[in-house]
Every structure is written in structure tokens, then in C-alpha cells.
PDB file of C-alpha atoms in Angstrom:
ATOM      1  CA  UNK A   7       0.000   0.000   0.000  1.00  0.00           C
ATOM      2  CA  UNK A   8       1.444   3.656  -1.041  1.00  0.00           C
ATOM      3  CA  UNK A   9       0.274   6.809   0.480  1.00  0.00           C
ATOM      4  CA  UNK A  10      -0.686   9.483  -1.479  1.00  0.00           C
ATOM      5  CA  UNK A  11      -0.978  12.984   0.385  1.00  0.00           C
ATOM      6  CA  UNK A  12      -3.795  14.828  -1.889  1.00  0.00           C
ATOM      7  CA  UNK A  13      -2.841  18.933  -0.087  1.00  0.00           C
ATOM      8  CA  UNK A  14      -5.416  21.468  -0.557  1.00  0.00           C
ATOM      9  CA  UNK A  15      -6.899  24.815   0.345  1.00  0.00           C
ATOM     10  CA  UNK A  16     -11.172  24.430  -0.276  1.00  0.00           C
ATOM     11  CA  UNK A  17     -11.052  26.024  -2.828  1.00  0.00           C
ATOM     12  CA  UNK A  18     -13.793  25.427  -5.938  1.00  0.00           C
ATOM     13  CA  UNK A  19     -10.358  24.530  -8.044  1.00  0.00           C
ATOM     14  CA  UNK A  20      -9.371  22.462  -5.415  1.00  0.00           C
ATOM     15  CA  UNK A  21     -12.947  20.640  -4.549  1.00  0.00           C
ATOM     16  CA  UNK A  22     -13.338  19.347  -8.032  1.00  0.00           C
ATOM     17  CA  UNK A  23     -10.133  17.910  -8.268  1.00  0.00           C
ATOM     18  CA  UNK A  24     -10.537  16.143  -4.923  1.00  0.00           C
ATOM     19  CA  UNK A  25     -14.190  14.554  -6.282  1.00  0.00           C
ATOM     20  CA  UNK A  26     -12.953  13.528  -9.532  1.00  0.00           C
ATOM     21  CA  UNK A  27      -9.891  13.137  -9.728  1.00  0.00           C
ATOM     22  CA  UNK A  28      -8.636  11.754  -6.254  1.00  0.00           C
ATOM     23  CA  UNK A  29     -11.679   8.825  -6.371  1.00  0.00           C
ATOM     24  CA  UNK A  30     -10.108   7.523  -9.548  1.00  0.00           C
ATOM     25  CA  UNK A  31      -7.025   5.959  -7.753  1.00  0.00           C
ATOM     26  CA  UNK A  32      -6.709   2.772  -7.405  1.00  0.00           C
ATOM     27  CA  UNK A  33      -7.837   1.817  -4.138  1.00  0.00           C
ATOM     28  CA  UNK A  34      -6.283  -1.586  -3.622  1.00  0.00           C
ATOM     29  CA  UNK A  35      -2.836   0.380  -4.110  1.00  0.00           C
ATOM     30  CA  UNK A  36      -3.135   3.924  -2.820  1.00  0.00           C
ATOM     31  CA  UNK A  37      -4.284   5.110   0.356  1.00  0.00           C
ATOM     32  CA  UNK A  38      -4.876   8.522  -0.202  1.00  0.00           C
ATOM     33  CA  UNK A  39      -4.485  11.063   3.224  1.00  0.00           C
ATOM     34  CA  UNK A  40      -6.838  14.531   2.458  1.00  0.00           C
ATOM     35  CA  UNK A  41      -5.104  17.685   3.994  1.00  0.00           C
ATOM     36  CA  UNK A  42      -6.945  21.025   4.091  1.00  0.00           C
ATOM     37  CA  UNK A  43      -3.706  23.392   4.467  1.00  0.00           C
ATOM     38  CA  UNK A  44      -6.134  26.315   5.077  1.00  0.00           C
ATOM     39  CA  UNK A  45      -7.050  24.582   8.202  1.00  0.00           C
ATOM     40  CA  UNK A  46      -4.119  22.489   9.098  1.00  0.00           C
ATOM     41  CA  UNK A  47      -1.330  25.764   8.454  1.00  0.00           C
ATOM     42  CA  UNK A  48       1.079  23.439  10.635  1.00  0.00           C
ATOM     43  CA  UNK A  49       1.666  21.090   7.615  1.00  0.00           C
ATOM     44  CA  UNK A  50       2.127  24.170   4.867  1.00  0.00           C
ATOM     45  CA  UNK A  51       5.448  23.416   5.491  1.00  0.00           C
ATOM     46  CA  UNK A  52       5.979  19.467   5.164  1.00  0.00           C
ATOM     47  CA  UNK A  53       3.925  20.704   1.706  1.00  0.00           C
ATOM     48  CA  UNK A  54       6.688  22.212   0.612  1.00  0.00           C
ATOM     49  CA  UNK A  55       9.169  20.017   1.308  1.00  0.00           C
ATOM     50  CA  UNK A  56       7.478  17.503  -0.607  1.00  0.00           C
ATOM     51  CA  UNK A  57       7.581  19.920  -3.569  1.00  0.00           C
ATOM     52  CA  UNK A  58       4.515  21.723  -3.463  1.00  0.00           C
ATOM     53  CA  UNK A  59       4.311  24.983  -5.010  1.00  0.00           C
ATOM     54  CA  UNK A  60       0.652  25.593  -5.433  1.00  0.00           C
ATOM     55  CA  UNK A  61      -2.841  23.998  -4.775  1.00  0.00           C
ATOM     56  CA  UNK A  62      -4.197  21.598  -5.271  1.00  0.00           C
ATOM     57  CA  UNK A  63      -1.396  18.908  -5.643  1.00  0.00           C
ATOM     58  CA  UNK A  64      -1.313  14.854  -5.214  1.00  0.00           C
ATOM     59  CA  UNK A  65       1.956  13.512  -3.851  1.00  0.00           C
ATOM     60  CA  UNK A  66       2.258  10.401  -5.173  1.00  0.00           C
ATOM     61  CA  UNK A  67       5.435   8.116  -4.467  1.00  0.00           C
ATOM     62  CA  UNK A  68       7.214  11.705  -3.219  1.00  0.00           C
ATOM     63  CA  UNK A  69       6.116  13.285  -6.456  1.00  0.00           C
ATOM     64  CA  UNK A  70       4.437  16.173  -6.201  1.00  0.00           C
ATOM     65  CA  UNK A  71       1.689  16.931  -9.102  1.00  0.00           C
ATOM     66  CA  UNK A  72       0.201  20.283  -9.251  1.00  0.00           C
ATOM     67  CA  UNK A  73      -3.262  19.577 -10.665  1.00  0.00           C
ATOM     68  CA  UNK A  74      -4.875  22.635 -12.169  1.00  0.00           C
ATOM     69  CA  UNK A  75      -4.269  25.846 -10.117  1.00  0.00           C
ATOM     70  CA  UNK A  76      -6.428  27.123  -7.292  1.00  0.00           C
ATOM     71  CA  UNK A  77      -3.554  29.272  -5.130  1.00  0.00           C
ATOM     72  CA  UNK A  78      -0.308  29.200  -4.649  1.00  0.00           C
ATOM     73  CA  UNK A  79       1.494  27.868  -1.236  1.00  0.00           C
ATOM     74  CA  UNK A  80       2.643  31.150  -0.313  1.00  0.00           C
ATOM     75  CA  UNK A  81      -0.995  32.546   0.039  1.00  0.00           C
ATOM     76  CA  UNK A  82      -1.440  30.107   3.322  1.00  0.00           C
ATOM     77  CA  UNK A  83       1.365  31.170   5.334  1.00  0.00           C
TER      78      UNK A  83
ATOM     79  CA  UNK B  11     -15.267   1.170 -17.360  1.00  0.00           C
ATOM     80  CA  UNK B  12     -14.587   5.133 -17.982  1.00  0.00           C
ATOM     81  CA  UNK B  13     -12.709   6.323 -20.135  1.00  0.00           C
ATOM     82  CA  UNK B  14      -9.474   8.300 -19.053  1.00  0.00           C
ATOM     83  CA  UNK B  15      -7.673  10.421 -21.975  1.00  0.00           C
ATOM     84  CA  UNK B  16      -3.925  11.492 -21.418  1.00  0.00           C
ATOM     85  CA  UNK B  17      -2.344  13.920 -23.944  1.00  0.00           C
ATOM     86  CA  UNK B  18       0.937  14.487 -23.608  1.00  0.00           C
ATOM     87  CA  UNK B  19       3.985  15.838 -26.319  1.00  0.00           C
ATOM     88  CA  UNK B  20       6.587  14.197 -25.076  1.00  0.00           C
ATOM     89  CA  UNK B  21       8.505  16.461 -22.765  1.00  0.00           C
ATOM     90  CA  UNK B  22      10.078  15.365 -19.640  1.00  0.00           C
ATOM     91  CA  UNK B  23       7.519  16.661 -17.535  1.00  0.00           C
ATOM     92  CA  UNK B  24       4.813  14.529 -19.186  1.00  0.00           C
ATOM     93  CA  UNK B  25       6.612  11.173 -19.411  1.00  0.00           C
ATOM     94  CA  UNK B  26       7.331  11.608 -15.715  1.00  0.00           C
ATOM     95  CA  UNK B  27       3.550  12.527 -14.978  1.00  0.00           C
ATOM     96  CA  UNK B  28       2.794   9.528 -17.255  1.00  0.00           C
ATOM     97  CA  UNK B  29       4.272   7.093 -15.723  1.00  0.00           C
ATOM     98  CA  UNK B  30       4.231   8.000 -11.942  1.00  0.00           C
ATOM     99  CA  UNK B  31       0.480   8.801 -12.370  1.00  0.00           C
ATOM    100  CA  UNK B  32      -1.370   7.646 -14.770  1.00  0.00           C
ATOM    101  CA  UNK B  33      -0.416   3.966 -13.868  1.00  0.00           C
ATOM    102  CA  UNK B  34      -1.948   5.173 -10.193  1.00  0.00           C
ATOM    103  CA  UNK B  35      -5.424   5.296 -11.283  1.00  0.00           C
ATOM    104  CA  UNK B  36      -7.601   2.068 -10.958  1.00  0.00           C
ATOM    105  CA  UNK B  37      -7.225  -0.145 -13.623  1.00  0.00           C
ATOM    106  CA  UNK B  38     -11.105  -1.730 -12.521  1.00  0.00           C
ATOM    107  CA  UNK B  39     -12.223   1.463 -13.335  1.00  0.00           C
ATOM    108  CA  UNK B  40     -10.415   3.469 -16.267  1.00  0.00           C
ATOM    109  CA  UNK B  41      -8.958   2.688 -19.359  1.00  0.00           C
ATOM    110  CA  UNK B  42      -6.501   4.947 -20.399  1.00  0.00           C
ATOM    111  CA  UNK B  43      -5.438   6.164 -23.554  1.00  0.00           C
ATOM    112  CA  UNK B  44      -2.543   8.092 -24.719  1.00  0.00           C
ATOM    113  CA  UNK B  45      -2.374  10.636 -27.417  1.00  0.00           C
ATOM    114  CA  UNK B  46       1.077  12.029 -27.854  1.00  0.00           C
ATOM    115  CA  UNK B  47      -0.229  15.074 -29.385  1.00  0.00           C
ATOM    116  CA  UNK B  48       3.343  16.446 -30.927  1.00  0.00           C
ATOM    117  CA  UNK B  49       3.014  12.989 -33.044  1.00  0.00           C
ATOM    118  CA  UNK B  50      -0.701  13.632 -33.659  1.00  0.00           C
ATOM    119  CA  UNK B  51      -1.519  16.800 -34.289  1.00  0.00           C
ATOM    120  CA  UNK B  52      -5.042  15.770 -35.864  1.00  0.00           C
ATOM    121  CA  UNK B  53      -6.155  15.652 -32.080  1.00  0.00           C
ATOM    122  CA  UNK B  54      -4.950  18.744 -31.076  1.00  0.00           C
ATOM    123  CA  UNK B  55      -8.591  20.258 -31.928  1.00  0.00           C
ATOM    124  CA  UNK B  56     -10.010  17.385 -29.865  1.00  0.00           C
ATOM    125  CA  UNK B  57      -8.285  18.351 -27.184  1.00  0.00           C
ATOM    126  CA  UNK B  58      -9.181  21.560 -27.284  1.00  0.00           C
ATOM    127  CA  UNK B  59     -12.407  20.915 -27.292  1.00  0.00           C
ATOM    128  CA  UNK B  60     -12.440  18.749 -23.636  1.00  0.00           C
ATOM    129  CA  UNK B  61     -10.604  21.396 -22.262  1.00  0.00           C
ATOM    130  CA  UNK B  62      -6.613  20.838 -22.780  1.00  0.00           C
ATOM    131  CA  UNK B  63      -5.094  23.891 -22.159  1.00  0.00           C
ATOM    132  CA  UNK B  64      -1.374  22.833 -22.133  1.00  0.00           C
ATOM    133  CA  UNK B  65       0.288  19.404 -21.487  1.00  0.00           C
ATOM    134  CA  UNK B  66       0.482  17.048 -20.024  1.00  0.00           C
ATOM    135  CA  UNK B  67      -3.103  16.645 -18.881  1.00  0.00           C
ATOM    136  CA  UNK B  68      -5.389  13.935 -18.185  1.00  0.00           C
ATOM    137  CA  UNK B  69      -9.215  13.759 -18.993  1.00  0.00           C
ATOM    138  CA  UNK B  70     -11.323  12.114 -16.781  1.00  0.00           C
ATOM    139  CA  UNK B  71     -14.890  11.641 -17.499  1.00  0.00           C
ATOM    140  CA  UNK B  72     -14.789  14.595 -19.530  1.00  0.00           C
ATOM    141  CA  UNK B  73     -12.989  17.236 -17.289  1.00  0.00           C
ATOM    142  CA  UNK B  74      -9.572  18.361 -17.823  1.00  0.00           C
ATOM    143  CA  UNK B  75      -6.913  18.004 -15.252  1.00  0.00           C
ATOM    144  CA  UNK B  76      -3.658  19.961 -15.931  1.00  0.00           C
ATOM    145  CA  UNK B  77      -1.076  18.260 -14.390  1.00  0.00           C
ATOM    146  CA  UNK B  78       1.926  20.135 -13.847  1.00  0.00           C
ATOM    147  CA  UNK B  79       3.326  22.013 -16.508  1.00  0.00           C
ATOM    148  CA  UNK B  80       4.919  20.882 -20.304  1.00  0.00           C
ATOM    149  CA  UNK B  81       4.106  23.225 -22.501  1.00  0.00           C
ATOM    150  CA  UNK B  82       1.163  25.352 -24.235  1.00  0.00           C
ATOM    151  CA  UNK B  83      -1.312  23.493 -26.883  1.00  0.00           C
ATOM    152  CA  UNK B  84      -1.260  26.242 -29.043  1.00  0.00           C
ATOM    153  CA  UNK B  85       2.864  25.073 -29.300  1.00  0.00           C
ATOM    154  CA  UNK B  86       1.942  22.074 -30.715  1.00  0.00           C
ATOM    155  CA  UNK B  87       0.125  23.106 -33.580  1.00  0.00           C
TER     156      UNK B  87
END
């Protein structure tokens, strides 16, 4: 089982990419951890060392895939 | 089954988002197919159409996710 970290901020950017996109993983593979960095400021920073530049973004494996563009890190420090 | 559409050109950032990602979605669910859109540019109007703003991106029941950054569609026409 890999984790996948799926970081964003609620925004409407954000939402749909968590509905559609994030339920299309495989579930026998991924387990897939949902952090609102709006809320949970404390882990803005883990976000960025994973390679996070802007939300939302799915770390997969340590990869870090920026999926659309709702706001950039910066604006939830 | 869905469908699942990823257009890429070839670039580093796709092949990497190709094959760290794409092979994370569930296979029980979506079949994927890959357009390499530098090699066929008779899609590029296609994917256009769904939404493809740059590549690579992945369409998933007909919304377009752009994930990171390759380069602009209108380069590849």
C-alpha cells in the first residue's frame, strides 16, 4: 500500500479535483491522506518540502503533481 | 469502465507525470489512452475541445486536469 498525500486549500479549483480526480485511484494500491492546508497551516510546510508549489497537488510516491491551479502555497502562510 | 484520456507531447515533464500517475489510477475502473499530441496533431482540436489547455493533462470523465506544466497546446500546432 502507497500513500498518497492529496494537499489542498477548499477552494472550488481544489474541490473538483478532490471529487474527480482523487476517487479515480486505485484503491487496492493507494491510500490517499486529504489535507486542508487552510485549516491544518502546521503542515504548509511538510507541503513544501514535498515539492509543493501551489494547490491543489497529489503527492504520489514523493512526487508532487500540481493539478490545475487554485492558489499558490505562499498565500497560506 | 470510464474512459481516461492522457495527452501528452513528449517532454520530460509529461513522461514523468505519465508514468508515476497515470499507472496510479484504478485499472477496474479506467482505461486509459494516450495521445502524444506532438506525433498527432489531428487531435490537437479534440483536445481543445475537452478542455486541454497545455500538457500534459489527463481527462477524466470529460474534465480536464492539468497536471503540472509541459508546454502550451497552441505550441503544438
Amino acid at each position: 500500500m502507497s500513500q498518497a498525500i492529496f494537499f489542498h486549500a477548499g477552494c472550488p479549483v481544489c474541490v473538483a479535483a478532490e471529487q474527480q480526480f482523487i476517487g479515480a485511484l486505485d484503491p487496492a494500491r493507494y491510500e490517499v491522506e486529504v489535507v486542508h492546508l487552510g485549516q491544518d497551516t502546521a503542515r504548509v510546510a511538510e507541503a513544501e518540502r514535498l515539492g509543493v508549489q501551489s494547490v491543489p497537488a497529489l503527492v504520489v510516491d514523493g512526487q508532487a503533481f500540481h493539478i490545475n491551479y487554485g492558489a499558490p502555497l505562499s498565500a497560506l502562510k
